[in-house]
Each structure stands twice: as C-alpha cells, then as structure tokens.
CSV table of C-alpha atoms in Angstrom, one decimal:
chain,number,residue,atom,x,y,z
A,1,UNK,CA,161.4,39.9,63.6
A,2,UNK,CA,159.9,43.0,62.6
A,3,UNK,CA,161.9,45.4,62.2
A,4,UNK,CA,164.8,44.1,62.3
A,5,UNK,CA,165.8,42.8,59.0
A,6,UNK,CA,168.7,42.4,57.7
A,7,UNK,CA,170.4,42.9,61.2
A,8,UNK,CA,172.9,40.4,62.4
A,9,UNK,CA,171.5,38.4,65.1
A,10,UNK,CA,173.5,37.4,67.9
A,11,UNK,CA,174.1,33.4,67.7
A,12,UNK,CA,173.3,31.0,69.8
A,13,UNK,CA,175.7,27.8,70.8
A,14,UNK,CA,173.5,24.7,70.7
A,15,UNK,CA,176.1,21.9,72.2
A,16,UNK,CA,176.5,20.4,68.6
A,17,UNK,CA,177.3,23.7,67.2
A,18,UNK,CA,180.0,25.5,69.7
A,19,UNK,CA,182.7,22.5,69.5
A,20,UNK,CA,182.3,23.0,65.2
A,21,UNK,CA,185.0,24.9,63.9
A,22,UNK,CA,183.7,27.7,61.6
A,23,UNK,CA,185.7,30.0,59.2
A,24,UNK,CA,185.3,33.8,59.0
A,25,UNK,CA,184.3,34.8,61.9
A,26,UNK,CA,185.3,32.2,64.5
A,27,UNK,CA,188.6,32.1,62.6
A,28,UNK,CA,189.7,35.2,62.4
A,29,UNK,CA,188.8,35.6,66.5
A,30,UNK,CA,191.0,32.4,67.1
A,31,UNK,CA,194.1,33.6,64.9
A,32,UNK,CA,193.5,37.3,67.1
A,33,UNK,CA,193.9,35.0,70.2
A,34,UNK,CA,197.0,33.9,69.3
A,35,UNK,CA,199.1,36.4,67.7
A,36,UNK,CA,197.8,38.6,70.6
A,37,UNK,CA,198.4,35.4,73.5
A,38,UNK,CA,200.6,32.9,71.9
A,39,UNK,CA,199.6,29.3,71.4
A,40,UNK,CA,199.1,27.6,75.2
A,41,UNK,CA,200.2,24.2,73.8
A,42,UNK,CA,203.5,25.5,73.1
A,43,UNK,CA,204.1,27.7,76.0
A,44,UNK,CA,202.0,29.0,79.0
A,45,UNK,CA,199.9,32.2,78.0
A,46,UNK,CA,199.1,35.0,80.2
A,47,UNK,CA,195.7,36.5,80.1
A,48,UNK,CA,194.4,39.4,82.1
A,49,UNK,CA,191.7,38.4,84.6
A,50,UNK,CA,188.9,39.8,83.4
A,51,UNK,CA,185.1,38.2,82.4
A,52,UNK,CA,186.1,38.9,78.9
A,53,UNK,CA,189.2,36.7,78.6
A,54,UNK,CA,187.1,33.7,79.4
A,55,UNK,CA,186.2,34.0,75.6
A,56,UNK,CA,189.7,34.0,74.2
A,57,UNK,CA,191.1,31.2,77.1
A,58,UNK,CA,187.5,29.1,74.9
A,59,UNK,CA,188.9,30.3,71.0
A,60,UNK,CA,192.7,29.3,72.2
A,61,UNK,CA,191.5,25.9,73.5
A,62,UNK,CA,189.1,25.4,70.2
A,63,UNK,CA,192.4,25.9,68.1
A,64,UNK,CA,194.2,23.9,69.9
A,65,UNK,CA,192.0,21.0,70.1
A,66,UNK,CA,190.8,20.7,66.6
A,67,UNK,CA,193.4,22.1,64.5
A,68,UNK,CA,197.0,21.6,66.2
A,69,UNK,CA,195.9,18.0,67.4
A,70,UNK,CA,192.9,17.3,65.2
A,71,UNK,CA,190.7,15.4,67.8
A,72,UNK,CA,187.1,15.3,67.6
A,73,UNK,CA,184.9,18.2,67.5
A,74,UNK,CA,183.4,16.3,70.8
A,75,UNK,CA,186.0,16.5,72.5
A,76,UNK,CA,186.6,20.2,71.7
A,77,UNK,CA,183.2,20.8,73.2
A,78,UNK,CA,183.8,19.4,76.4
A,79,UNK,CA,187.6,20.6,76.7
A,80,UNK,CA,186.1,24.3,75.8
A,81,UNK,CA,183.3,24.2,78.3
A,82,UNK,CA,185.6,22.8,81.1
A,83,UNK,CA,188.9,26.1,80.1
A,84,UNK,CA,185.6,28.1,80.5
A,85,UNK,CA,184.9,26.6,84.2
A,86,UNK,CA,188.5,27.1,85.0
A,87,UNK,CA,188.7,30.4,83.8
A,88,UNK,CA,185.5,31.8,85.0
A,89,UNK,CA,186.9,30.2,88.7
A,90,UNK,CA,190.4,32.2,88.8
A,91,UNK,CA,189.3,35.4,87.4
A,92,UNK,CA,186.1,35.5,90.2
A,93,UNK,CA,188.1,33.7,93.4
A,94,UNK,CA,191.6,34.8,93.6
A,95,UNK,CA,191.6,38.7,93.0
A,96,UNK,CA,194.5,38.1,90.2
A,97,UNK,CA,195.6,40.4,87.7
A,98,UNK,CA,196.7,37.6,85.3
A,99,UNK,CA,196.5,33.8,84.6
A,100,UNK,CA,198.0,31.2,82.4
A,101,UNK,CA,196.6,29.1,80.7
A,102,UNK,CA,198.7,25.7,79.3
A,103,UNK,CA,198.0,22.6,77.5
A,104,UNK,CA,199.6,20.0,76.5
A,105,UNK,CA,199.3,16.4,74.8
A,106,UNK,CA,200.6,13.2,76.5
A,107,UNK,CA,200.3,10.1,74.9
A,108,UNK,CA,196.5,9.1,75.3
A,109,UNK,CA,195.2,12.2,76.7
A,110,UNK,CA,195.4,15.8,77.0
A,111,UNK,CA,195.2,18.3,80.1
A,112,UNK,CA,194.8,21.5,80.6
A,113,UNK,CA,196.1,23.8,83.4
A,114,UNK,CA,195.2,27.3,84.5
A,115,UNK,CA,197.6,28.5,86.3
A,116,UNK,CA,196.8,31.5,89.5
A,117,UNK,CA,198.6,33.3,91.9
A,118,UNK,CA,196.4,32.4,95.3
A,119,UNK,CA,196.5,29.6,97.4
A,120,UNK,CA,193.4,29.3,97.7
A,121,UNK,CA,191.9,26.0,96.8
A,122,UNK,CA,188.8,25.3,94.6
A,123,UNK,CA,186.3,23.7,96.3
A,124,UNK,CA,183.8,21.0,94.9
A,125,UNK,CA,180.5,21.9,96.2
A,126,UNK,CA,177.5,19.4,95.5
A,127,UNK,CA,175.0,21.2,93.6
A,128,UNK,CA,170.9,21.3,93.1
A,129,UNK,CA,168.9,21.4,89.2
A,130,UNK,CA,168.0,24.4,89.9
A,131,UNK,CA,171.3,26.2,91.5
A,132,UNK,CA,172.0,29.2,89.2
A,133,UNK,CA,176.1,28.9,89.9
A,134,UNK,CA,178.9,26.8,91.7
A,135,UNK,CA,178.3,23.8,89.0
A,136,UNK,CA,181.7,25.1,87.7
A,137,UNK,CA,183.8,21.8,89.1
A,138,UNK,CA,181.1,19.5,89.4
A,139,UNK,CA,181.3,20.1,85.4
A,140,UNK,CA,184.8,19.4,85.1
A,141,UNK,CA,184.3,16.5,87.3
A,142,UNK,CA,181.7,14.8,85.4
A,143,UNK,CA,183.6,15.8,82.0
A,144,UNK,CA,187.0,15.1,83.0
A,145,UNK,CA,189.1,12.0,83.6
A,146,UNK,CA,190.8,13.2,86.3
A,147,UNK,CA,191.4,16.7,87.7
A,148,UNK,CA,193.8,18.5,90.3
A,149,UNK,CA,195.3,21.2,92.0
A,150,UNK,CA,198.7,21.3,92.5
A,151,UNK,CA,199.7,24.0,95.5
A,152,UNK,CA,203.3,26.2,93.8
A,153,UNK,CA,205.6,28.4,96.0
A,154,UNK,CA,203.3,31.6,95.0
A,155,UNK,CA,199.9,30.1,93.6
A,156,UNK,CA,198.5,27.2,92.5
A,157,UNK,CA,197.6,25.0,89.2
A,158,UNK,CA,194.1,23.6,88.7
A,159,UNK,CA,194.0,21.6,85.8
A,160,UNK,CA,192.1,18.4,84.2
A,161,UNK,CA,192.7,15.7,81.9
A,162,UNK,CA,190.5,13.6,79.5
A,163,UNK,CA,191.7,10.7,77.8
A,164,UNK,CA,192.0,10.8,73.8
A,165,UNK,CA,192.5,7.7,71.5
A,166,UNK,CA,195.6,8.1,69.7
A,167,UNK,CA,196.0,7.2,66.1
C-alpha cells in the first residue's frame, strides 16, 4: 500500500488462523489476561462489562484450551468464538458492571459458563443470511453439544458444553 510501508497492518483472523496459538504477541496478551484475571479453569474470573473485555474472556479461553488442557486448535476456535457470543450477550443485555467467566474439564467434555447478575434469560431467536446481529446463540447452538441457563438467587449462568475425546 503506498505509503504505508513498513507500518504494522492490523491482522486479520481467517478461521484456521484465530484458534493457532502464536508467541509474542498473542502470548504476552494471554499471560496479561491472567496475571491481571486469574486462570477461569481454576477459579471463576471477574471481568468488567465492557466491549473490550470480550477480547481477554477470547485470550483466557485460548489459554485455557490449548495450553492447560492441550485439545485441538479446532476446538479452541469454536470454544473462542462461542466465550465471545456469551460475553458479547451479558455485557449488551443485562446492564452489569461485572461477569465471570469459568471453565472447567469433566471427563469427555468441557463447558464454559458466564456467569451475570440479571434474570433475564437469553433468548434463541431464529435468524436470516443476511441478519447483521442476534446469530449470537444460534452459534453456540450449532457449535455446542448442549447449552443452558441455570436461574441463581441474584443472576443467572449461561453456559455450553462440547464434547472432547480424552486421551
């Protein structure tokens, strides 16, 4: 581009490349996340609900999924895209301050939770080619196994699972 040499572009995430882990830059962002978070597969994190923690809920899960329980870059991808869904849905719909954000490892699959203070429940709306938004949980219900919400006292948990092969 003239002009504009030797000035970082942004990148772009194809689907093959976004689940791949990559040192440097990617790195260092994920070990920010989680000295600054804590690690969500050991105990629930709290993250402000803002657009711009959607990014570090995606580097936490990345982490998570390929290095702490070395599954497939695959399913990375999908588990990444589907945190992102979640995410994006409690820090637009429930006028929080915070969420958590929790994942854990059963034997033969994993599942996520995002954890929110409103009661209100997510809705599933069927969706066009062309809509623009709401595919959020028709994404996690094509991607997932199973998904949920379980109503708490103050709040509620929406979460997903996807079945792993275990070694």
């Amino acid at each position: 581009m003239a002009g504009l040499e030797g000035i970082e572009q942004p990148r772009r995430h194809g689907s093959a490349t976004a689940a791949r882990w990559t040192p440097a830059v990617e790195d260092e962002r994920a070990h920010r996340a989680l000295e600054s978070y804590g690690n969500p597969a050991e105990t629930e994190v709290r993250l402000p609900s803002r657009p711009e923690s959607a990014g570090s809920a995606r580097r936490l899960a990345q982490v998570v999924v390929l290095r702490y329980w070395g599954l497939s870059p695959k399913m990375a991808e999908d588990a990444v895209l589907l945190v992102s869904e979640l995410v994006g849905n409690a820090v637009r719909h429930t006028g929080a301050r915070h969420f958590g954000l929790r994942m854990r490892r059963p034997r033969g699959r994993i599942r996520v939770e995002v954890r929110d203070p409103s009661r209100g429940l997510p809705c599933l709306i069927p969706v066009q080619e062309l809509d623009l938004s709401g595919r959020g949980l028709f994404l996690v219900d094509k991607l997932s196994d199973r998904w949920g919400v379980d109503l708490l006292p103050r709040g509620k948990t929406t979460w997903f699972e996807m079945r792993v092969a275990d070694r």
